[in-house]
Short mmCIF file of C-alpha atoms in Angstrom, two decimals:
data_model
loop_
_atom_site.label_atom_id
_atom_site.label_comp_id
_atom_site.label_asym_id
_atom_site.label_seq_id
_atom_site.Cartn_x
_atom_site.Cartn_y
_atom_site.Cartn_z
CA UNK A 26 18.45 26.80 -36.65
CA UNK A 27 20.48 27.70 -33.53
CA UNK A 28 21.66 24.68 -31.50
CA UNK A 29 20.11 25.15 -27.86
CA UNK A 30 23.08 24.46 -25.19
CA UNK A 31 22.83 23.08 -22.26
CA UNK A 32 22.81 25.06 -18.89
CA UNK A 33 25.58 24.79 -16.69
CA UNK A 34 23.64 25.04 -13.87
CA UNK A 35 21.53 21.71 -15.40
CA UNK A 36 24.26 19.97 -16.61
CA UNK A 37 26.92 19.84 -13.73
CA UNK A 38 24.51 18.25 -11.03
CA UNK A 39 23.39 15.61 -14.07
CA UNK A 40 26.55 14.80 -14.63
CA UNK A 41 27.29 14.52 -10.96
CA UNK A 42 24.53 12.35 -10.73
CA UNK A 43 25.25 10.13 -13.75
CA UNK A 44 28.84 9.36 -12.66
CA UNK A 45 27.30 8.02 -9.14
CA UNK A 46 24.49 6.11 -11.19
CA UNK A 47 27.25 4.53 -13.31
CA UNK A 48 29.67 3.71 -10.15
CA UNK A 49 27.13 2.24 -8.46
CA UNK A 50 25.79 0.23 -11.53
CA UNK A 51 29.25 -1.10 -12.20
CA UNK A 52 29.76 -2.26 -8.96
CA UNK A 53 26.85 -3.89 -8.87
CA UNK A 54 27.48 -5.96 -12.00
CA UNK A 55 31.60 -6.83 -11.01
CA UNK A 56 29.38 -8.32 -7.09
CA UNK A 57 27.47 -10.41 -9.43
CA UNK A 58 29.94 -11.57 -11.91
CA UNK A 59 32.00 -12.37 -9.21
CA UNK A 60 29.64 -14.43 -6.76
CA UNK A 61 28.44 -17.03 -9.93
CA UNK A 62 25.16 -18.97 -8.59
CA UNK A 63 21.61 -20.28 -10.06
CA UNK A 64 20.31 -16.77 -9.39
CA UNK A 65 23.12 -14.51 -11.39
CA UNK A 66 21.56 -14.08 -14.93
CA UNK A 67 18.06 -13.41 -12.66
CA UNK A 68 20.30 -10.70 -10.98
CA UNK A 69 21.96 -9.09 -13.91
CA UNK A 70 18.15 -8.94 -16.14
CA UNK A 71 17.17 -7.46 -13.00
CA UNK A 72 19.65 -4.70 -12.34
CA UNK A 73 19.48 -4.14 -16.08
CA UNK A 74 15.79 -3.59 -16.10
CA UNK A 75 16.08 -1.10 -12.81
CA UNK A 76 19.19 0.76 -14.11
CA UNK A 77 17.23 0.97 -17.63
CA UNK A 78 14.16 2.90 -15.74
CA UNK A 79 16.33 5.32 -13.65
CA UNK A 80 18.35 6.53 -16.79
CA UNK A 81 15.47 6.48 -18.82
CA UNK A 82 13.01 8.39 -16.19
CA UNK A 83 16.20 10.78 -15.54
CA UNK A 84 16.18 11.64 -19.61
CA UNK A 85 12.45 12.29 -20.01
CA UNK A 86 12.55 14.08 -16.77
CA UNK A 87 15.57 16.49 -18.02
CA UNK A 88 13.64 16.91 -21.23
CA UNK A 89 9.85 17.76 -20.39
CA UNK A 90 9.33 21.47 -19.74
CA UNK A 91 7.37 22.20 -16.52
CA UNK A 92 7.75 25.96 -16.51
CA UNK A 93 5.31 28.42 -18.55
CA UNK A 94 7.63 28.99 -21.40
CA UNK A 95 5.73 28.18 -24.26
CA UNK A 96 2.64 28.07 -21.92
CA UNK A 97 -0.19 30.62 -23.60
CA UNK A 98 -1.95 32.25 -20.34
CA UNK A 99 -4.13 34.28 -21.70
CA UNK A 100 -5.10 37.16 -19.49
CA UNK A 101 -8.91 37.50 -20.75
CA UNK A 102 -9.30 33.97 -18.22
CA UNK A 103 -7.64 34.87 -15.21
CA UNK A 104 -9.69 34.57 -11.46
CA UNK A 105 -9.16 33.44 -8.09
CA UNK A 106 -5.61 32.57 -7.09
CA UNK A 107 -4.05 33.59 -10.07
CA UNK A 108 -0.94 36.02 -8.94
CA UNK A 109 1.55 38.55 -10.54
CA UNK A 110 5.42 37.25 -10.57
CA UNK A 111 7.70 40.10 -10.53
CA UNK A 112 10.80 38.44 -12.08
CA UNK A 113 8.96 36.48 -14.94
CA UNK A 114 6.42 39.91 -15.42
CA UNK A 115 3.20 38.24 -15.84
CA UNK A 116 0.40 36.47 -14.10
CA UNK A 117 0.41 32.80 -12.91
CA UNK A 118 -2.05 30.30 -12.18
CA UNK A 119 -2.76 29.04 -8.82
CA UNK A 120 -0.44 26.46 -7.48
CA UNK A 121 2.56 28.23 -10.23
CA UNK A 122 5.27 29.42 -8.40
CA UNK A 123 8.58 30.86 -9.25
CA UNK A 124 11.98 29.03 -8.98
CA UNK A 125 15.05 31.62 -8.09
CA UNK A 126 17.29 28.56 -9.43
CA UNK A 127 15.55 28.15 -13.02
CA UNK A 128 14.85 31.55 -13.01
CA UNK A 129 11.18 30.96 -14.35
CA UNK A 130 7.73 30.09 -12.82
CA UNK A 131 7.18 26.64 -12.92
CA UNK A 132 3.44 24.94 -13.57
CA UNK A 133 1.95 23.29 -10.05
CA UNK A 134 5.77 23.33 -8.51
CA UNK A 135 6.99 20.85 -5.90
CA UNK A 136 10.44 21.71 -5.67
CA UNK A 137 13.50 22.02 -6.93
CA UNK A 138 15.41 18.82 -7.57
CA UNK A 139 19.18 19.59 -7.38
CA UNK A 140 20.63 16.54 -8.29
CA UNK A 141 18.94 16.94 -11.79
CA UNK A 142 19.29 20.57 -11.96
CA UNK A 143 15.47 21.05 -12.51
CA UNK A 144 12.28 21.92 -11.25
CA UNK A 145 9.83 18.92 -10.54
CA UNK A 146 6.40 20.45 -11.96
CA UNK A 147 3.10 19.92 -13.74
CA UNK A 148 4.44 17.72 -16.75
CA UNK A 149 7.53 16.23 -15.11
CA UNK A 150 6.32 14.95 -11.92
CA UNK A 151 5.61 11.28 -12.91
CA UNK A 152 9.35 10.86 -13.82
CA UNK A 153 10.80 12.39 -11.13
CA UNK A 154 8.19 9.90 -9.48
CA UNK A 155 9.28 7.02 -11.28
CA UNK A 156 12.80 7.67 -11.18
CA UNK A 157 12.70 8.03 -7.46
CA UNK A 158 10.80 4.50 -7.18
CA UNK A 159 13.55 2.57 -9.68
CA UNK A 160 16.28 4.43 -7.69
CA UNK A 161 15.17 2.86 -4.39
CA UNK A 162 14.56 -0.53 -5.39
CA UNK A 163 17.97 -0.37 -7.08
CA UNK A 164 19.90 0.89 -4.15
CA UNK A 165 18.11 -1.60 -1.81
CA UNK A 166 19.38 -4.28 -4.22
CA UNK A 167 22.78 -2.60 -4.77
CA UNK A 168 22.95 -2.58 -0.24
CA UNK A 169 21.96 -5.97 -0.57
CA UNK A 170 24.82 -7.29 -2.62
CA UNK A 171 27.30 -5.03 -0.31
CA UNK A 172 26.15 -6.76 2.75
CA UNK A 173 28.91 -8.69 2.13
CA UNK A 174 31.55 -6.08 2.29
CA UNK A 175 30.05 -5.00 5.40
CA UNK A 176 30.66 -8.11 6.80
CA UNK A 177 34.22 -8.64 5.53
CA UNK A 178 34.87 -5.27 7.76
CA UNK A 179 33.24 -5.87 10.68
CA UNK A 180 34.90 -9.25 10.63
CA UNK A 181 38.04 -7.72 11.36
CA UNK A 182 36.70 -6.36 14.40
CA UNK A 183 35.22 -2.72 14.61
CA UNK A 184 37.63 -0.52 15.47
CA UNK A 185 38.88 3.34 14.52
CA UNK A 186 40.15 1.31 11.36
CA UNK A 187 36.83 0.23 10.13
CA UNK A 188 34.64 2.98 11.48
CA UNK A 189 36.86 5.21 9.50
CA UNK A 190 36.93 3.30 6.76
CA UNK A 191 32.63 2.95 6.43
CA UNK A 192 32.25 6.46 6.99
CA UNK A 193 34.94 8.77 5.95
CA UNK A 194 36.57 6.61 3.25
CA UNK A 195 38.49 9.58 1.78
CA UNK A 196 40.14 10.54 4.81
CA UNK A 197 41.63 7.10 4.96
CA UNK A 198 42.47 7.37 1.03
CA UNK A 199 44.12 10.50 1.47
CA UNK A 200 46.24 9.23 4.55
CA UNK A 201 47.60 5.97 2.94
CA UNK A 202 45.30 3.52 5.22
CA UNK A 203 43.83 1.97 2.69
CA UNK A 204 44.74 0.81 -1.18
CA UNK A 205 42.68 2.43 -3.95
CA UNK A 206 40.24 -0.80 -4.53
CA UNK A 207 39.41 -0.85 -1.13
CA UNK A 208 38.24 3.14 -0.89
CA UNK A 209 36.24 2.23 -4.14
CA UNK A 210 34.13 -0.63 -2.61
CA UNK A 211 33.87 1.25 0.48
CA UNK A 212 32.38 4.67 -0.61
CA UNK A 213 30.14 3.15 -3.23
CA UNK A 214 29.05 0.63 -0.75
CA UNK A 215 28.13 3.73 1.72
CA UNK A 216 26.69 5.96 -1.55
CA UNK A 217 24.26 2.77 -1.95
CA UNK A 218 23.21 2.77 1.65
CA UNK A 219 23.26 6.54 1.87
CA UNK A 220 21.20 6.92 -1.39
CA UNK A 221 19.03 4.04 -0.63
CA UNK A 222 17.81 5.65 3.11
CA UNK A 223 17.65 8.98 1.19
CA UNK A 224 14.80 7.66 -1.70
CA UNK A 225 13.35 5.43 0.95
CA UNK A 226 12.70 8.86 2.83
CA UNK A 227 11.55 10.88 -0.40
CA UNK A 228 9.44 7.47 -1.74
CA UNK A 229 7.60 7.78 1.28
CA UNK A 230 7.23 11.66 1.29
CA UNK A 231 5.87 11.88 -2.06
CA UNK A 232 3.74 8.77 -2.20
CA UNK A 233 1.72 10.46 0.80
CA UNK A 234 1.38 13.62 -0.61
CA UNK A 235 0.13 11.43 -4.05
CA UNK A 236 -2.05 10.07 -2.09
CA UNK A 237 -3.66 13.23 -0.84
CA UNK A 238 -3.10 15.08 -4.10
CA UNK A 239 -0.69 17.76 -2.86
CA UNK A 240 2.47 19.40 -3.10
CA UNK A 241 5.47 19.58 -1.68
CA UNK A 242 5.31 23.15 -0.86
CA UNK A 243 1.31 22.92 -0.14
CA UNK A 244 2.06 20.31 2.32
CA UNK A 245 4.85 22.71 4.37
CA UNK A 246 2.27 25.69 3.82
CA UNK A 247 -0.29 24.13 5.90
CA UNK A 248 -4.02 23.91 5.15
CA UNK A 249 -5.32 26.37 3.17
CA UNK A 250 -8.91 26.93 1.79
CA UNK A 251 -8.19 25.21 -1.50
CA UNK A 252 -8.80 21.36 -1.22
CA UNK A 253 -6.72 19.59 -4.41
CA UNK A 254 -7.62 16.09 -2.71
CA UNK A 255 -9.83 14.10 -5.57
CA UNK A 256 -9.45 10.81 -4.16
CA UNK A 257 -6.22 8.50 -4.64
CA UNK A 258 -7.32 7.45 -7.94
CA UNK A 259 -7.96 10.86 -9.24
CA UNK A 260 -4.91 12.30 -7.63
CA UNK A 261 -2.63 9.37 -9.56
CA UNK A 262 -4.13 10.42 -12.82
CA UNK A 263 -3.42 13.61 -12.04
CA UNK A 264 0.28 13.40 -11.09
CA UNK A 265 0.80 10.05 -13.28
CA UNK A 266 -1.29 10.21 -15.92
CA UNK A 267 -4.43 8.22 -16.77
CA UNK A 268 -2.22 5.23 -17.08
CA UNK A 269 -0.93 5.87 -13.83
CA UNK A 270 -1.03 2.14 -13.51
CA UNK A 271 1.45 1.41 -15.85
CA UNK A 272 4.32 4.27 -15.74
CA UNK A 273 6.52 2.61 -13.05
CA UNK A 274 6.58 -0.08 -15.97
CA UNK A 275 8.73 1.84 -18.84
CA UNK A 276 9.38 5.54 -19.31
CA UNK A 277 8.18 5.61 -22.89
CA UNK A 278 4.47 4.45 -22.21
CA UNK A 279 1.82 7.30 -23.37
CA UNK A 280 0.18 8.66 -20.32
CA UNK A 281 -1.63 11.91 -20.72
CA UNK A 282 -2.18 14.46 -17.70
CA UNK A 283 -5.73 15.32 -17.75
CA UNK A 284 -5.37 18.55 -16.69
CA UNK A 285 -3.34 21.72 -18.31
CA UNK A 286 -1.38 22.88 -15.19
CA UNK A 287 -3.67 26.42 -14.96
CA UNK A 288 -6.98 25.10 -13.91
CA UNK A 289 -7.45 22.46 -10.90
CA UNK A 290 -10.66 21.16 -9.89
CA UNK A 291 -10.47 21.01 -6.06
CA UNK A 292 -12.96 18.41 -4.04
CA UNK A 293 -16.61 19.50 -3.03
CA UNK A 294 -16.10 20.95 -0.02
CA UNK A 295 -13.40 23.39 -0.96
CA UNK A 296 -13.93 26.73 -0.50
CA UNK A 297 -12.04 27.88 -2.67
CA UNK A 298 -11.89 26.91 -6.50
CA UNK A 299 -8.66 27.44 -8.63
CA UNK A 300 -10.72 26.90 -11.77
CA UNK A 301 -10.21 30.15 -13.60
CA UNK A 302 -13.85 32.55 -14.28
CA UNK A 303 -13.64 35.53 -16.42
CA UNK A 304 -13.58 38.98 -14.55
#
């Protein structure tokens, strides 16, 4: 049996990603080790349990397939909304569109996440979900714990020296201004405050667009005839699972998707149904 590789294209920005993941979590741990209190084994469970969810949402994420390979649309079933893609040569649900970057149609797509090298769809969405909600809890901890650095810097007075120092860190690196230990504090402390403002600002994106049971690109499309909002509680078990209540707790936990990613019931007063009806 030939041993699948992995795509370059897949594996550089998840590698990317890991090694800021892995800075971030070890500087997390050295601010805790080194400020010993009542609260530090509280801390380190804590950053354990978030870093545990983000790696573990990041692997199941990587390896559920969202695109129609080894998807079975059988042509006898297609209706309204269904659509021919020229590059994959075959017809597509409603809501399936093609990624240029994957090179494939992906089921119910939202977008393409580049810093995991994939395409959030049908069956991946409640990881990249997931992941995104463990990232920014983790980052607002991680900003937390560099308060302190913050501080220590601003201390000194703010000047070219400091502003420099919080937001080009390299440039200072690469000009002798600082040693090596302080560049590493200083541009993980800005990746956690970068990161953490950047999943604050996709957490709230995507927990609206939950909420009304859309997508990303159905949201910058506008309204459109179809109607995919169910009701918050429908729309979770339709993006999460029907244990939607429960996913945020560990990656591993069973919850099935009730649909199949081809047909989508859309609310009563749609007037338009994606629900496929022979010809």
């Amino acid at each position: 049996m030939e041993k699948k590789s992995w795509d370059p294209a897949v594996a550089f920005p998840v590698c990317m990603t890991g090694i800021l993941v892995t800075s971030v979590a070890l500087e997390v741990v050295y601010l805790i080790l080194s400020n010993p209190g009542n609260g530090q084994v509280t801390l380190l469970l804590l950053t354990s349990y978030l870093i545990f969810n983000v790696i573990g949402n990041m692997v199941k994420f990587i390896q559920t397939n969202p695109t129609i390979k080894g998807v079975f649309l059988e042509h006898g079933i297609m209706g309204q909304g269904w659509e021919y893609c020229y590059s994959c040569q075959t017809h597509v649900p409603p809501r399936c569109h093609h990624c240029f970057d994957c090179n494939v149609c992906v089921l119910r797509r939202d977008h393409h996440c580049t810093l995991l090298g994939k395409c959030v769809g049908h069956s991946n969405y409640r990881y990249f979900f997931c992941t995104l909600v463990h990232g920014w809890l983790a980052l607002l901890l991680a900003t937390f714990l560099n308060a302190e650095i913050f501080m220590e810097v601003l201390h000194e007075g703010f000047g070219f020296h400091s502003f420099f120092l919080l937001l080009m860190p390299w440039m200072m690196l690469v000009t002798g201004q600082v040693t090596l230990s302080a560049f590493v504090f200083a541009f993980v402390a800005d990746t956690c405050v970068i990161g953490f403002l950047f999943c604050f600002a996709f957490f709230t994106l995507h927990s609206i667009l939950l909420y009304r049971g859309s997508t990303t690109k159905e949201w910058f499309r506008g309204p459109t005839k179809e109607d995919y909002d169910l009701g918050w509680k429908r729309n979770f078990q339709e993006y999460l699972g029907e244990r939607w209540y429960l996913v945020l707790l560990f990656p591993w936990i069973e919850s099935r998707i009730p649909g199949n990613g081809i047909n989508f019931q859309t609310a009563p007063n749609s007037r338009k149904f994606s629900k496929s009806t022979d010809l």
